[in-house]
CSV table of C-alpha atoms and ligand atoms in Angstrom, one decimal:
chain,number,residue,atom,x,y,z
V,1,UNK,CA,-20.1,-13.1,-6.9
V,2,UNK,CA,-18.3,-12.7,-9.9
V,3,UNK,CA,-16.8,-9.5,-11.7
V,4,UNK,CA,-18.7,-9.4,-14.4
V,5,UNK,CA,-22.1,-9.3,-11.6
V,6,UNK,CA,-20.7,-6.4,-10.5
V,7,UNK,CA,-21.1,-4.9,-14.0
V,8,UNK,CA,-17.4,-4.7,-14.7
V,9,UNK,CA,-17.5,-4.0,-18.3
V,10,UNK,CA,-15.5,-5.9,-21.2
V,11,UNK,CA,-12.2,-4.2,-21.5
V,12,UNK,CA,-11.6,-3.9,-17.9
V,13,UNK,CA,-13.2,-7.7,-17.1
V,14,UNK,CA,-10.3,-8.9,-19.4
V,15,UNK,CA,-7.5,-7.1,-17.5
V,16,UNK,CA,-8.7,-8.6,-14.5
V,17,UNK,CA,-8.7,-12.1,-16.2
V,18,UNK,CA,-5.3,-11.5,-17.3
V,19,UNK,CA,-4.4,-10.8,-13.5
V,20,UNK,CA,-5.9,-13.7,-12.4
V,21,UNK,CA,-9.0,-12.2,-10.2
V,22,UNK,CA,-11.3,-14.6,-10.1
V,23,UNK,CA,-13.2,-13.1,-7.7
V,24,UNK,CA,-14.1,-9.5,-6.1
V,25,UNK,CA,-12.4,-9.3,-2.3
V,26,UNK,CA,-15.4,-8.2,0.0
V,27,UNK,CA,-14.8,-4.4,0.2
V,28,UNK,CA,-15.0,-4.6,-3.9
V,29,UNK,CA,-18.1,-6.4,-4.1
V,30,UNK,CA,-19.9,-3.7,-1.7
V,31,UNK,CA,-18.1,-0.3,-2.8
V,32,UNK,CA,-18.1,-0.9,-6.3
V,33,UNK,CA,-21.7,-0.9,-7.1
V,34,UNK,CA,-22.0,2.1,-4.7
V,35,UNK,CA,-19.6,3.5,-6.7
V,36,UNK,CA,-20.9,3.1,-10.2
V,37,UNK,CA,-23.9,4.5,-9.1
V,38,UNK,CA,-22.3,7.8,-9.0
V,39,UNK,CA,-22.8,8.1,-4.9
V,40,UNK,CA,-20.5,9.2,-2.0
V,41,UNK,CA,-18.3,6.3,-0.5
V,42,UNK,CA,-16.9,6.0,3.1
V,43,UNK,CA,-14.6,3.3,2.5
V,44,UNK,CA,-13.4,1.8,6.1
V,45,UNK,CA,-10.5,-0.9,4.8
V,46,UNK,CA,-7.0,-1.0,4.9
V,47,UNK,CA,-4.4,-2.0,2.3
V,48,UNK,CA,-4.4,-5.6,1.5
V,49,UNK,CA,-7.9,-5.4,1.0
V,50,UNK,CA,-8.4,-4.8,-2.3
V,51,UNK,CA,-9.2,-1.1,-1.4
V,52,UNK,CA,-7.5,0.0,-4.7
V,53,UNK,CA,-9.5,-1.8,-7.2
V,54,UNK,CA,-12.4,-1.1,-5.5
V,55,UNK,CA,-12.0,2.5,-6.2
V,56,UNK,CA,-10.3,2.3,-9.5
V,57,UNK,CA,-12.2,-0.2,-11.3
V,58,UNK,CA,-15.5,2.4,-11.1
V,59,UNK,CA,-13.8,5.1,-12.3
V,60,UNK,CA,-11.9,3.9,-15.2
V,61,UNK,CA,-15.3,2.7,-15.7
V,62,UNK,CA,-16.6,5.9,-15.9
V,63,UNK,CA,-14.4,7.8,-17.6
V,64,UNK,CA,-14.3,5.2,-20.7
V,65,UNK,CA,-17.9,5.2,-20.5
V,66,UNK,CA,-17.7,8.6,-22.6
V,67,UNK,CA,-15.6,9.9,-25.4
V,68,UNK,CA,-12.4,11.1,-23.8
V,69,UNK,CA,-12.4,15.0,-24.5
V,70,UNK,CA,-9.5,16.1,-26.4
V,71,UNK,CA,-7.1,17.7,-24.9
V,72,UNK,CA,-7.7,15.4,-22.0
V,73,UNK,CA,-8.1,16.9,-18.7
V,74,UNK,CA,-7.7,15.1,-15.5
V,75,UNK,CA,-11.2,14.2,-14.8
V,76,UNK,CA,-9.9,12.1,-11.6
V,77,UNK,CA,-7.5,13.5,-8.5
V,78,UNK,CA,-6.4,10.3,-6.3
V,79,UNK,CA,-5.0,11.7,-3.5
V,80,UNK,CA,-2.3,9.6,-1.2
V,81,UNK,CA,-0.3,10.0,2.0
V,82,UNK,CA,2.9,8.6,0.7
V,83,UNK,CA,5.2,8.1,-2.9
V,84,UNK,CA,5.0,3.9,-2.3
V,85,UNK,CA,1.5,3.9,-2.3
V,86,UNK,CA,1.2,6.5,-5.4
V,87,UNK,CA,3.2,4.4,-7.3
V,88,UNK,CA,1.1,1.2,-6.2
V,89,UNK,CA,-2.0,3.1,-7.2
V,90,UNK,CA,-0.3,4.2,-10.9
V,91,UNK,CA,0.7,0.0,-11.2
V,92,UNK,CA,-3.2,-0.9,-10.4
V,93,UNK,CA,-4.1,1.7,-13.3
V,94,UNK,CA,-1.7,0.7,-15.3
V,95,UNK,CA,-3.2,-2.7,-15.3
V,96,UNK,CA,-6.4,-2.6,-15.2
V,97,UNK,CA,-6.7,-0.2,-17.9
V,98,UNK,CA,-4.5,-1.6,-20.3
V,99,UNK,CA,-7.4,-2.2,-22.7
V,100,UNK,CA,-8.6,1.2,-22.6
V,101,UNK,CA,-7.6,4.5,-24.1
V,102,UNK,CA,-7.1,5.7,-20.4
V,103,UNK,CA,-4.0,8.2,-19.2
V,104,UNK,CA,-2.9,8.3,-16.0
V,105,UNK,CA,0.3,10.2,-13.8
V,106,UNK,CA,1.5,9.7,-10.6
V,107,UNK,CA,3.3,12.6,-9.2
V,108,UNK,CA,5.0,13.2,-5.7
V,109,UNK,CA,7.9,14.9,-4.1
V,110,UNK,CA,11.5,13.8,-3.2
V,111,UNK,CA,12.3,13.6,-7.2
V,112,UNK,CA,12.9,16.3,-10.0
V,113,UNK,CA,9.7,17.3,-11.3
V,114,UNK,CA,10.6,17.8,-14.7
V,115,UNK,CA,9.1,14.3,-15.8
V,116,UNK,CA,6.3,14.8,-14.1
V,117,UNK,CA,5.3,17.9,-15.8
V,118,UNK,CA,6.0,16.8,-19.0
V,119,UNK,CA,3.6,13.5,-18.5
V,120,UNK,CA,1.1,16.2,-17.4
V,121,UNK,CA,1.5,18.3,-20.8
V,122,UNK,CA,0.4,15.5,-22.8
V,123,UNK,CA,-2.7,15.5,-20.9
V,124,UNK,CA,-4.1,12.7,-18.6
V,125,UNK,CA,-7.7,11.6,-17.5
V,126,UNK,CA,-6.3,10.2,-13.6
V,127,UNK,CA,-4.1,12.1,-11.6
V,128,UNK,CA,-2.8,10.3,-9.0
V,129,UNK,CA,-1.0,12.5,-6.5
V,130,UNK,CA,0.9,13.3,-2.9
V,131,UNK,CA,-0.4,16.5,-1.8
V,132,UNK,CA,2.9,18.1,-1.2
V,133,UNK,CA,4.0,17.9,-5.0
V,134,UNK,CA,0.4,18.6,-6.2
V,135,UNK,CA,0.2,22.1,-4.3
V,136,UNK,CA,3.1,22.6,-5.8
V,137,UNK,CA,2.7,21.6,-9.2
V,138,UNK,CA,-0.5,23.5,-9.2
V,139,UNK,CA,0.8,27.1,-8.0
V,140,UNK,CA,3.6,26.4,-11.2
V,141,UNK,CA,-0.1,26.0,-12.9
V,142,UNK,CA,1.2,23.1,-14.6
V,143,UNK,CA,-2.1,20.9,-13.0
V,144,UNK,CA,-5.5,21.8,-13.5
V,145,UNK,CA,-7.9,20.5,-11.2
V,146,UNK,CA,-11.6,21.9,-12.6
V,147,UNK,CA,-12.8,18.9,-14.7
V,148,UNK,CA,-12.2,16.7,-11.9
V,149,UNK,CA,-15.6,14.3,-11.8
V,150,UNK,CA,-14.1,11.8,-9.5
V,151,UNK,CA,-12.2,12.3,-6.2
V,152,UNK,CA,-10.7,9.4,-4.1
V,153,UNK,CA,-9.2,10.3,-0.9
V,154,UNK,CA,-6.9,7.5,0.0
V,155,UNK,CA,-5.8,6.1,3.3
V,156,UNK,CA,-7.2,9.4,5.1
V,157,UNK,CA,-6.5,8.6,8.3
V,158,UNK,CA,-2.7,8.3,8.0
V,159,UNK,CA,-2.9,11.8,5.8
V,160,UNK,CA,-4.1,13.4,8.9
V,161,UNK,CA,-1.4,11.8,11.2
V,162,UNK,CA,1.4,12.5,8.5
V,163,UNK,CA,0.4,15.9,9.3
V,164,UNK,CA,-1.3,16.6,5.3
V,165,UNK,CA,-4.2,18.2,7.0
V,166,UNK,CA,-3.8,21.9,6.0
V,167,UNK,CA,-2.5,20.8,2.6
V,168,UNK,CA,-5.6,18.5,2.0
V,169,UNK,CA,-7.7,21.8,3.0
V,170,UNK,CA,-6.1,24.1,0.8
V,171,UNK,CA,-6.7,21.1,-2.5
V,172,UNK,CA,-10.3,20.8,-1.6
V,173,UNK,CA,-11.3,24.3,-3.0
V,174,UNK,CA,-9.5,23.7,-6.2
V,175,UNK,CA,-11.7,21.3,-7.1
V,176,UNK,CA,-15.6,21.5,-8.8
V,177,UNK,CA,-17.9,21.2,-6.4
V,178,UNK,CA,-20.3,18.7,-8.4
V,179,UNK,CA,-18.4,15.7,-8.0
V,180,UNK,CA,-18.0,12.2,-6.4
V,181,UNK,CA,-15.8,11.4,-3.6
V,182,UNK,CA,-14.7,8.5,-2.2
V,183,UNK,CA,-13.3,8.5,1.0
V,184,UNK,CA,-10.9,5.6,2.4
V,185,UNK,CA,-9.5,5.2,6.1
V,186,UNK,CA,-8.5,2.3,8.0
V,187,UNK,CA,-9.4,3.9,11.1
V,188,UNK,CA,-12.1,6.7,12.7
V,189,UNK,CA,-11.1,8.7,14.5
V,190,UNK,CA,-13.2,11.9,15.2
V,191,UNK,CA,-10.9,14.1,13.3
V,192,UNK,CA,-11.7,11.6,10.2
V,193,UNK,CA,-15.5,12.0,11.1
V,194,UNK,CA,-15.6,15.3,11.1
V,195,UNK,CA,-13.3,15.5,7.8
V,196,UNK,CA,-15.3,13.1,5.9
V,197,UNK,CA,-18.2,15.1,7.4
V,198,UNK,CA,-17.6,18.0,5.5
V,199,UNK,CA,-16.4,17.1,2.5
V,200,UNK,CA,-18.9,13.9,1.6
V,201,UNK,CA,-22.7,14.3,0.6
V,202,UNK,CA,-24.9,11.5,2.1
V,203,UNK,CA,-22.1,9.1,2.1
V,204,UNK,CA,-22.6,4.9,1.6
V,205,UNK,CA,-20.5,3.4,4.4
V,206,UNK,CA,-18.5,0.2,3.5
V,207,UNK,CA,-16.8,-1.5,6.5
V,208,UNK,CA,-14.7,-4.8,6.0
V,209,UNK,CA,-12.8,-6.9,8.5
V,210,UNK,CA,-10.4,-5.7,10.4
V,211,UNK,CA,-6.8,-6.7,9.9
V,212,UNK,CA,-7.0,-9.2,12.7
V,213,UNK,CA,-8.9,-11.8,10.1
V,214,UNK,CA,-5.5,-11.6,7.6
V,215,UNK,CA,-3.4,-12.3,11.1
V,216,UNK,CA,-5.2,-15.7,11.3
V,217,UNK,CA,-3.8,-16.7,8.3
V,218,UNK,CA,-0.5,-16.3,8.5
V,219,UNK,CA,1.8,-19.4,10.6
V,220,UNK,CA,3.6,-17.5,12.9
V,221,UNK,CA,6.5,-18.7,15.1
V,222,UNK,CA,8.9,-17.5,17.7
V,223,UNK,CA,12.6,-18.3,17.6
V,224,UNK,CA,14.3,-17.6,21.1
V,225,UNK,CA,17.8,-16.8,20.1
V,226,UNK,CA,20.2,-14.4,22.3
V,227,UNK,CA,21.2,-11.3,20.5
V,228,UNK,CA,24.5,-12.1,19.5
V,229,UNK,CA,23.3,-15.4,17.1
V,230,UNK,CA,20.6,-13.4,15.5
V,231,UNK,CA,23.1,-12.9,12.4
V,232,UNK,CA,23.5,-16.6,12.2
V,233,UNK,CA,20.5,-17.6,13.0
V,234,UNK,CA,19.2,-15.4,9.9
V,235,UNK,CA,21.4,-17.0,7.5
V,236,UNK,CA,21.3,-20.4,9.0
V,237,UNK,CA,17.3,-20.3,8.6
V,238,UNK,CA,17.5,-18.4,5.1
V,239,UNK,CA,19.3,-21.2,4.0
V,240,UNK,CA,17.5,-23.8,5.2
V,241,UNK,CA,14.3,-22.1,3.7
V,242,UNK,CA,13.1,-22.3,0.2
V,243,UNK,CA,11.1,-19.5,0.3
V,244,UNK,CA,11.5,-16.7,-2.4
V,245,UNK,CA,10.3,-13.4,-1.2
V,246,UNK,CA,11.5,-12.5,2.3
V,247,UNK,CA,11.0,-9.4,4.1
V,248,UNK,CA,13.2,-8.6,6.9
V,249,UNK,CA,12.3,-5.8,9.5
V,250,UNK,CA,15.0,-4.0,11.5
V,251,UNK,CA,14.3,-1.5,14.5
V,252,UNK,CA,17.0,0.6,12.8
V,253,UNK,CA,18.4,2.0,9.6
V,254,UNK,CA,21.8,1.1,10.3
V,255,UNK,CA,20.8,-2.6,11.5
V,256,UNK,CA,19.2,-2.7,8.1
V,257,UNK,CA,22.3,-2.1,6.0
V,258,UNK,CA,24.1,-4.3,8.5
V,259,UNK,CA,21.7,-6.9,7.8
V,260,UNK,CA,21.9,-6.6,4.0
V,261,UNK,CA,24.9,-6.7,4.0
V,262,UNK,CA,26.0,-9.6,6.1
V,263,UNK,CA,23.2,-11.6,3.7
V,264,UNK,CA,25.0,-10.2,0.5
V,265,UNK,CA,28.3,-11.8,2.0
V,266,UNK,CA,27.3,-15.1,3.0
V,267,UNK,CA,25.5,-15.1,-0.8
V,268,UNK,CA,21.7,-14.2,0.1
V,269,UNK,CA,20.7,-11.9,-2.6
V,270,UNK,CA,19.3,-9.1,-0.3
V,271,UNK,CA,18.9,-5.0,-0.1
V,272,UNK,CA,17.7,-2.7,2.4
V,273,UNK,CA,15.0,0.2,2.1
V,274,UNK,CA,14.9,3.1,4.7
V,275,UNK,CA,14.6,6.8,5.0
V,276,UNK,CA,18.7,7.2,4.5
V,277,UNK,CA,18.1,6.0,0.9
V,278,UNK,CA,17.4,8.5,-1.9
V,279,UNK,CA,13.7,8.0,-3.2
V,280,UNK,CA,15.5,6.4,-6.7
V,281,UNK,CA,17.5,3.9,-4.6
V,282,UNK,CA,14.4,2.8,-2.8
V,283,UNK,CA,12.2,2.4,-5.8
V,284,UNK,CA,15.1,0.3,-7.2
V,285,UNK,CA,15.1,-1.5,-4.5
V,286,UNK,CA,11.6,-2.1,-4.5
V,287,UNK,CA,11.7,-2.8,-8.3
V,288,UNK,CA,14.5,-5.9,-7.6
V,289,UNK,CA,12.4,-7.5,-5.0
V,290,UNK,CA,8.9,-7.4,-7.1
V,291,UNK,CA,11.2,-8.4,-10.2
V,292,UNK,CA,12.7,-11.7,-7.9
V,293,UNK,CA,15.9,-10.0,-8.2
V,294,UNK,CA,16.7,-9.9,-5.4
V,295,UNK,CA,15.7,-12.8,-2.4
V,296,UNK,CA,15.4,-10.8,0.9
V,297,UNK,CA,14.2,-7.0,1.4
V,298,UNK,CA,15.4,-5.5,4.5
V,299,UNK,CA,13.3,-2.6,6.0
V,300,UNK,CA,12.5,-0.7,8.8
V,301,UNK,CA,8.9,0.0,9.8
V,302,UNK,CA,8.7,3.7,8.5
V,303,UNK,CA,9.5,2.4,4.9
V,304,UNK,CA,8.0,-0.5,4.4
V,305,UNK,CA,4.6,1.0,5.3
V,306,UNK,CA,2.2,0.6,2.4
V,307,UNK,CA,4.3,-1.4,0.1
V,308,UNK,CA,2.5,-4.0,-1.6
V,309,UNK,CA,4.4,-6.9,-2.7
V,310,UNK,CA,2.6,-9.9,-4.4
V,311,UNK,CA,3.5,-13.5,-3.1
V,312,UNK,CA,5.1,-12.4,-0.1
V,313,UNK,CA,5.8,-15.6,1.4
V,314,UNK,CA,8.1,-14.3,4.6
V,315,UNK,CA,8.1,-11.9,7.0
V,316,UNK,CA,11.2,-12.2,9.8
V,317,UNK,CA,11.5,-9.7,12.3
V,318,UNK,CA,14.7,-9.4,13.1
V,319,UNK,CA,13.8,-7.3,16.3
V,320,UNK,CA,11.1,-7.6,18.0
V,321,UNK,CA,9.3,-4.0,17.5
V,322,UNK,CA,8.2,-1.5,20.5
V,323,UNK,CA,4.5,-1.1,19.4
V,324,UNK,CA,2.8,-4.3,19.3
V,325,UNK,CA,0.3,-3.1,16.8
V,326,UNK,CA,3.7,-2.6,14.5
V,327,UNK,CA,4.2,-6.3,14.2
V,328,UNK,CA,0.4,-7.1,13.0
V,329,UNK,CA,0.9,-4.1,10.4
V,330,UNK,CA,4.3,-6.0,9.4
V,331,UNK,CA,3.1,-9.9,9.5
V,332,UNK,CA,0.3,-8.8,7.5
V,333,UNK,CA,2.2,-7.6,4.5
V,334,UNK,CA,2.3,-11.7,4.0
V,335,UNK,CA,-1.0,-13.5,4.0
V,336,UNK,CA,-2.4,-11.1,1.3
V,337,UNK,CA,-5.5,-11.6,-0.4
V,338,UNK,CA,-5.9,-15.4,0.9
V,339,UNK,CA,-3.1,-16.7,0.6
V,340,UNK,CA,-1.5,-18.2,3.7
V,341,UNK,CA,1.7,-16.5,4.8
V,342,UNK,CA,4.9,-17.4,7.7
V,343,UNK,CA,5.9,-14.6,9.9
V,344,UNK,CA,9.3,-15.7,12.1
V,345,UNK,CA,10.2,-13.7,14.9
V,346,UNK,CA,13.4,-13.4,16.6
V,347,UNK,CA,13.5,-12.7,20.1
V,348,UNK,CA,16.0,-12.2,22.6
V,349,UNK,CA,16.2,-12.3,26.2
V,350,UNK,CA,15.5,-8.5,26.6
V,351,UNK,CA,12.5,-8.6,23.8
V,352,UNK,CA,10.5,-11.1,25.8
V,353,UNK,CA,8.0,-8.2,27.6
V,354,UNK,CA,7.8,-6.8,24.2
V,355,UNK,CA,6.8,-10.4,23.2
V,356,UNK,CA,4.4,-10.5,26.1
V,357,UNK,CA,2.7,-7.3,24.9
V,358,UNK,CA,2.3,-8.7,21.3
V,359,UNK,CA,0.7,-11.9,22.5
V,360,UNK,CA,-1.9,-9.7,25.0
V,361,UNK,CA,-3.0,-7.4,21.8
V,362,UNK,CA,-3.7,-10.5,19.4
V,363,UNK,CA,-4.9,-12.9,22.3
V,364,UNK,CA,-2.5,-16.0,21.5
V,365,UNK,CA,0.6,-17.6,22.4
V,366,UNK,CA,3.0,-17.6,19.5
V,367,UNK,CA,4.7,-21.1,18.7
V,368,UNK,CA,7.9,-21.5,19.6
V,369,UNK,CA,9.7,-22.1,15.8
V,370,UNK,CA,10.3,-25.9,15.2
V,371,UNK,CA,14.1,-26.8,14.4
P,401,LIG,P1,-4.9,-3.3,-1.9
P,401,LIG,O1,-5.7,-3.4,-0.7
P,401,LIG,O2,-5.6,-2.5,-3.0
P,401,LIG,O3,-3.5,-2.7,-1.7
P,401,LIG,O4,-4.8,-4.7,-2.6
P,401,LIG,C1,-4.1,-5.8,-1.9
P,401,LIG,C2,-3.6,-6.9,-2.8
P,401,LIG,O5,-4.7,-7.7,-3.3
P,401,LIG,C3,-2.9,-6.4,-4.1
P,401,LIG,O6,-1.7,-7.1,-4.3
P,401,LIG,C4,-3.9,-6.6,-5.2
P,401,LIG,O7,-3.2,-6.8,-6.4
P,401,LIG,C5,-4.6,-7.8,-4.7
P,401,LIG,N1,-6.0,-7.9,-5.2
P,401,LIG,C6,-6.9,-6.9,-5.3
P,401,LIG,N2,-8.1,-7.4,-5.7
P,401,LIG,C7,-8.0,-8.7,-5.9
P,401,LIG,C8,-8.9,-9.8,-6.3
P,401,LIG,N3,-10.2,-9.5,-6.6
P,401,LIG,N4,-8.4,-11.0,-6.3
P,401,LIG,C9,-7.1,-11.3,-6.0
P,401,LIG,N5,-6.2,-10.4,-5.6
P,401,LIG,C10,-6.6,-9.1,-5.5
């Protein structure tokens, strides 16, 4: 299957060439004719999927199809649980419609709106949004939501666990009632049911693997090392290690900044991201690492979740982390979109139940790393 069978038009088709997508991941070839065709989409995928393109491809399709009114109004609301992925969704845009006439924004809290609203004044056709900042954009009445044609909800599931429930209610009746949404979650729980329930008319239901397929790509090893040689061990293995883009997890803020800094001093190139940082300094962060700048991220679960790096080729866990479903969410931020990744664990004499447990939930022994 190729893009252009999916009737990917011209301008977009290049982008994609230019990317270096060759070929559609498996929840694009099923949700993008589904969603050319103007229908409802219940999208069950998580990120690393492809999940963005599969939404955005149709509807800068759309959109371009026709002459782009003038002023512009925001004929497409993507709505997202958290700034990182925003941003990643505004970078996707960004690229594939970089033949087009197409306008897009990406708003969300935690910075000065100012910029925002002034991207908004110049009028945009995709409005890509966290709900917190768009409630409040909207009451300012700088965002108008009634020529929206095209709604995604994005990552829904985590929405409703990040508690955006009564926000998401009070955005749905701002919006036309024509229109076409697309609904994504990695999971279903019945709230999510009965959610997509009422807000999707006879939805198409698009399920890919779950992330247990991207786990069985990725080499993973075990290093046994006692708490106390972790630091070494870290620098000793960075060193030995060719590998460019490394992401380190820590259980804790402050072991993060410890870590980046002990790296720093023994001349890794490394910074850390967590919820102490100022959204600015994590975006920079961010911006380093996707830019090569720097070697090694350092994060702790709550902020690396949802970043997408490209060519990830590393994941260490530092510590070993309580919920063993946390370390198949972090090794599969390597091993993204077929290429094969190395997780390294570190584990010390007190982590070895929590090994135990993340062994039982993905039904193998993990190799002990070879020296
Ligand atoms: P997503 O699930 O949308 O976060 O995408 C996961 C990763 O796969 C991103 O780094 C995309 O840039 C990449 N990607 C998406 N579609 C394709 C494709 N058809 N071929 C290769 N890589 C892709």
């Amino acid at each position: 299957m190729t893009f252009e069978e999916l009737n990917i038009a011209e301008p977009v088709l290049r982008a994609l060439a230019e990317k270096g997508y060759v070929t559609p991941t498996p929840i694009q070839e099923k949700a993008i004719p589904v969603a050319l065709e103007g229908r409802d989409l219940f999208g069950c995928a998580q990120t690393g999927t492809g999940k963005t393109a599969a939404f955005a491809l149709p509807i800068i399709q759309h959109i371009c199809r026709e002459r782009i009114p003038s002023p512009r109004k925001i004929q497409s609301l993507i709505l997202t649980p958290t700034r990182e992925l925003a941003i990643q969704i505004g970078e996707c845009f960004t690229d594939y419609a970089r033949h087009t006439p197409l306008r897009h924004c990406v708003i969300f809290g935690g910075v000065n709106q100012r910029p925002q609203t002034e991207a908004l004044a110049k009028g945009v056709d995709v409005l890509i949004a966290t709900p917190g900042r768009l409630l409040d954009l909207a009451a300012q009445g700088f965002v108008s939501l009634d020529a929206v044609r095209y709604f995604v909800l994005d990552e829904a599931d985590r929405m409703l666990d990040m508690g955006f429930i009564h926000d998401i209610k009070r955005i749905l009746p701002m919006l036309p009632k024509r229109k076409q949404t697309l609904f994504f979650s990695a999971t279903l729980p019945p709230a999510i049911a009965s959610l997509s329930r009422s807000i999707l008319y006879k939805p198409v239901k698009v399920e890919v693997a779950p992330p247990a397929s991207t786990v069985d790509v990725i080499r993973q090893s075990v290093c046994f090392v006692e708490k106390k040689e972790k630091k070494e061990q870290l620098i000793h293995l960075l060193q030995e290690d060719r590998s460019d883009s490394v992401l380190v997890f820590s259980r804790t803020k402050y072991g993060a900044d410890k870590i980046a800094r002990f790296l720093t001093k023994a001349g890794i190139r490394s910074e850390a991201i967590h919820g102490n940082k100022t959204q600015v300094a994590r975006q920079r962060a961010l911006g380093n690492f996707k830019a090569h700048k720097t070697r090694v991220l350092v994060a702790t679960d709550i902020a690396a979740r949802g970043i997408d790096i490209d060519r990830l080729e590393r994941v260490v866990n530092y510590d070993l982390p309580e919920v063993p479903e946390t370390y198949v969410h972090r090794i599969g931020r390597t091993g993204r979109a077929g290429n094969d990744g190395v997780a390294v664990s570190f584990c010390s004499e007190e982590e070895r139940p929590l090994l135990r447990e993340i062994q039982k939930l993905i039904g193998k022994t993990i190799p002990e790393m070879q020296a």
